[in-house]
Every structure is written in structure tokens, then in C-alpha cells.
Tab-separated table of C-alpha atoms in Angstrom:
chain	number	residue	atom	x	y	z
A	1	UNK	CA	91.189	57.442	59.533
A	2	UNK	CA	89.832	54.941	62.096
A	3	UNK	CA	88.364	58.347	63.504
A	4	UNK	CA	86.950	59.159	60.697
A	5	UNK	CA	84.851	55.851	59.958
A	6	UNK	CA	83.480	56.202	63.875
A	7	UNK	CA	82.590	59.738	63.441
A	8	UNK	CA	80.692	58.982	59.838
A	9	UNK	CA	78.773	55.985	61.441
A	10	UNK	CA	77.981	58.063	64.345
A	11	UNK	CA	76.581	61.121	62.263
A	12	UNK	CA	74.588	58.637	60.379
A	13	UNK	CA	72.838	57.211	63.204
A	14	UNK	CA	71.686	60.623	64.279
A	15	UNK	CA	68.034	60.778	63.995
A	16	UNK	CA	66.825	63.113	61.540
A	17	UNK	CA	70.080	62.585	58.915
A	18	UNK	CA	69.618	62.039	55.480
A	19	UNK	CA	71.006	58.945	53.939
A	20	UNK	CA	74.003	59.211	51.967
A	21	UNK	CA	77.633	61.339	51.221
A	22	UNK	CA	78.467	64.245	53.786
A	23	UNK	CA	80.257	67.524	53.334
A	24	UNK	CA	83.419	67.824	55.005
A	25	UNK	CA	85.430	71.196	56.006
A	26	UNK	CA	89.308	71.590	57.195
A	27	UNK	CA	91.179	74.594	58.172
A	28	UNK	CA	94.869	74.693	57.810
A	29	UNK	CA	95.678	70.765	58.803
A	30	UNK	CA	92.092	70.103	58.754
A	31	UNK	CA	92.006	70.645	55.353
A	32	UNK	CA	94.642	67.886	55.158
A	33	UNK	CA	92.383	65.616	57.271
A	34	UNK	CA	89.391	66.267	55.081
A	35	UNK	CA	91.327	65.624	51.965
A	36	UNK	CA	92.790	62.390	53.221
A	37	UNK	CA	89.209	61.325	54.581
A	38	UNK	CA	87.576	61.920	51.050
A	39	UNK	CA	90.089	59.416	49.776
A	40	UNK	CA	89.628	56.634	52.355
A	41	UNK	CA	85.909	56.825	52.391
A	42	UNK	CA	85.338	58.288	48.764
A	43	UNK	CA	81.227	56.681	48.946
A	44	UNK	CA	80.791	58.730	51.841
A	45	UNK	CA	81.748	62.189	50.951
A	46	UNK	CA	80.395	64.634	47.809
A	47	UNK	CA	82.121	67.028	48.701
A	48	UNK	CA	85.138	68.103	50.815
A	49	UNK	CA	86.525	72.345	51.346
A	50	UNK	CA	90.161	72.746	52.722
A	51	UNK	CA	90.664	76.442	54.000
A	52	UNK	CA	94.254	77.824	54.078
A	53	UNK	CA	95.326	74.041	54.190
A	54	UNK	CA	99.064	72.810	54.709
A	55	UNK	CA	100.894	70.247	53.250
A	56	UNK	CA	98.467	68.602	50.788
A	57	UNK	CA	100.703	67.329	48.291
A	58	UNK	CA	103.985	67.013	49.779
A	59	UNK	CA	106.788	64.294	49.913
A	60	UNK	CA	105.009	61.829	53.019
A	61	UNK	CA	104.043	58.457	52.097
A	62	UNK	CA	100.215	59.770	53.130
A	63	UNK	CA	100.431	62.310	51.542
A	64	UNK	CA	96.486	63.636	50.520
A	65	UNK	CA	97.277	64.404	46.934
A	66	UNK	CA	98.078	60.374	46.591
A	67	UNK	CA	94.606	59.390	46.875
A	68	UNK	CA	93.482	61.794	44.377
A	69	UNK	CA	92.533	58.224	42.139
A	70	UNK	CA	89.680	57.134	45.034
A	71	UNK	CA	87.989	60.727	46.006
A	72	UNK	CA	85.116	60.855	44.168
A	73	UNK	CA	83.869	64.478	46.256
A	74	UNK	CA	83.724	67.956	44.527
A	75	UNK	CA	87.204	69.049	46.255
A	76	UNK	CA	87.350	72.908	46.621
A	77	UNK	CA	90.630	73.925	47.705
A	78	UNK	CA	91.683	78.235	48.881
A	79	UNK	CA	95.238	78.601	49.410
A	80	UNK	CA	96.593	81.279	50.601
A	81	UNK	CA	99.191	83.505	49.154
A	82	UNK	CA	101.472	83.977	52.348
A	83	UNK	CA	101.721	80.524	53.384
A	84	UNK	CA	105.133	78.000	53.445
A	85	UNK	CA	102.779	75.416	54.826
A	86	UNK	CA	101.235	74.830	50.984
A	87	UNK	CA	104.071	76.263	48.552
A	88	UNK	CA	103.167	77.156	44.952
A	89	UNK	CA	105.521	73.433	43.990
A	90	UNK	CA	102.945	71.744	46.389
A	91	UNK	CA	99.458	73.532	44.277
A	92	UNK	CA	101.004	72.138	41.076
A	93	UNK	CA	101.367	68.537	42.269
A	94	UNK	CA	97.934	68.304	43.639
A	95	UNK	CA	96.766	69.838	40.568
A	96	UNK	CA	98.962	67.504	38.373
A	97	UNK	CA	97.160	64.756	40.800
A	98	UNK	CA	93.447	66.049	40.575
A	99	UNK	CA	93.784	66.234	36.858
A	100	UNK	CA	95.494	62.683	36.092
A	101	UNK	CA	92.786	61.153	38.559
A	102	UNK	CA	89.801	63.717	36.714
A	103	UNK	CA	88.952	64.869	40.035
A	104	UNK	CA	86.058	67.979	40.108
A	105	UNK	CA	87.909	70.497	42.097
A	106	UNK	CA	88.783	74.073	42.103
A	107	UNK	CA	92.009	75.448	43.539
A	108	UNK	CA	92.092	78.940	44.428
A	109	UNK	CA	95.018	80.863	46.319
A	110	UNK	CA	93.739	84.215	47.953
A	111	UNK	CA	95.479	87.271	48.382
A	112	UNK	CA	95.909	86.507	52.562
A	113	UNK	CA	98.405	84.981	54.796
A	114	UNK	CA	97.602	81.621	56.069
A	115	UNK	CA	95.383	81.598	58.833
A	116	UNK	CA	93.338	84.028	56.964
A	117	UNK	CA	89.720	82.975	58.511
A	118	UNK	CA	89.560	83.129	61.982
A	119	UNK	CA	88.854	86.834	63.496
A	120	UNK	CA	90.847	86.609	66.278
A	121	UNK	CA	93.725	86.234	65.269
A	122	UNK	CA	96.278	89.073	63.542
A	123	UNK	CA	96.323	87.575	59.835
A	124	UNK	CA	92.079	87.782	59.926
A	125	UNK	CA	91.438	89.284	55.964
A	126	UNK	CA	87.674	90.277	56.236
A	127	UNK	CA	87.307	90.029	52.426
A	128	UNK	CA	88.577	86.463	52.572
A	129	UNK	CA	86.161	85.202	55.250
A	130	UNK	CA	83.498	86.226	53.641
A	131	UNK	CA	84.730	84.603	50.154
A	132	UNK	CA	85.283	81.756	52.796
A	133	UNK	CA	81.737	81.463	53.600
A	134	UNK	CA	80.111	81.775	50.032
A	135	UNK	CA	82.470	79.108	48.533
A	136	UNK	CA	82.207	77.072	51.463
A	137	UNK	CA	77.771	77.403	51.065
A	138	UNK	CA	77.875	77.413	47.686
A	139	UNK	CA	79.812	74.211	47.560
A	140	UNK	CA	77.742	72.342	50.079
A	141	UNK	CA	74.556	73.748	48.293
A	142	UNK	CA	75.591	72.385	45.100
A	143	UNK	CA	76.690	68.771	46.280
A	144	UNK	CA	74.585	67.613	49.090
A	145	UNK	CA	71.348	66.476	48.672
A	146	UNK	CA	68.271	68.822	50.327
């Protein structure tokens, strides 16, 4: 998370940045990463999308579904239904988490195998790209300033 805090002072220092939160998106353990980030630097993100993520509630002291008390972002979360990275035991405890802390999220598990995004390689699912990149626009639309 040291990362993290260089690469949001960096971004905004960029000339032609807007002030304030960012948008943050994570495929499989990037989702984890984008999670975690949201809950170590909850003034800097509104709003944080995990793709196909693994292990975001599961028994590790850092565990992302921990800091579900500090994130502050709109969370949107696609599982997928093929994946022993982010087993259905694993959606209830972050959801158990996101609700106790009154996080704004949404949790969806699609109909793919994990990995479900990226064209090139043999689990692509067209349909779930393309879900992919409205949820993903929509979210970002909705959350960060214009």
C-alpha cells in the first residue's frame, strides 16, 4: 500500500487532473489490490470495480473484506461462476462485511469461468466483456466527478 500512496500522489500531480477521489479497477488479484487500496486510502477513492477477483474475503490477516469499516467508494464487485479463487463461502463474508460496515456495493457472479475478460485467452465469454465494460463505465460515470 506504500505503492499505492506514490502512485495516487503521482496521478494527482499530473497536470490537467481534477482534484479529488479516483476510480480504481482490478482483475483477478487486482481486484484484491483495489479493494485493499479503497480501505487504506478510503478519502481518495469513490469508487473501486474488481473483475473476476480472488480471494477477497478469505482467512489472511489482510484480508480486503476486513477493511470493509474504512472504504467509503461505491465497490462493484463480478464474480465469476467457475472460479475456486473467490468461492460462494468467500461472496457471503464480504457481503456479511459490506453490509455490517453499510458499504454501497453490488456483487454480481456471472455465468463465466474466471479469467472471463481478456480475449486472448481460452475462458474469454464475449457477453461478459461487454457486461464488463458497461458496469465498469457506468460505475465510473456515476461516481467521479466530470
Amino acid at each position: 500500500m506504500r505503492d499505492t500512496r506514490v502512485f495516487l500522489e503521482h496521478i494527482a500531480a499530473e497536470p490537467g487532473v481534477r482534484p479529488g477521489p479516483v476510480g480504481a479497477v482490478g482483475y483477478c488479484m487486482g481486484g484484491r489490490m483495489a479493494v485493499t487500496a479503497a480501505g487504506h486510502y478510503p478519502d481518495r477513492f469513490a469508487a473501486v470495480a474488481a473483475y473476476h477477483p480472488g480471494n477477497l474475503a478469505d482467512a489472511e490477516p489482510d484480508s480486503p473484506h476486513l477493511l470493509a469499516a474504512k472504504i467509503t467508494a461505491e465497490v462493484y464487485v463480478a464474480a465469476a461462476s467457475d472460479d475456486p479463487t473467490f468461492p460462494e463461502e468467500q461472496k457471503q463474508r464480504l457481503v456479511a462485511a459490506f453490509e455490517a460496515a453499510g458499504v454501497n456495493y453490488t456483487l454480481e457472479t456471472y455465468p463465466a469461468r474466471h479469467g472471463w475478460v481478456f480475449p486472448d485467452i481460452p475462458v474469454y465469454d464475449a457477453a461478459g466483456n461487454a457486461r464488463h465494460w458497461a458496469t465498469l463505465l457506468e460505475l465510473f460515470a456515476r461516481t467521479l466527478p466530470r
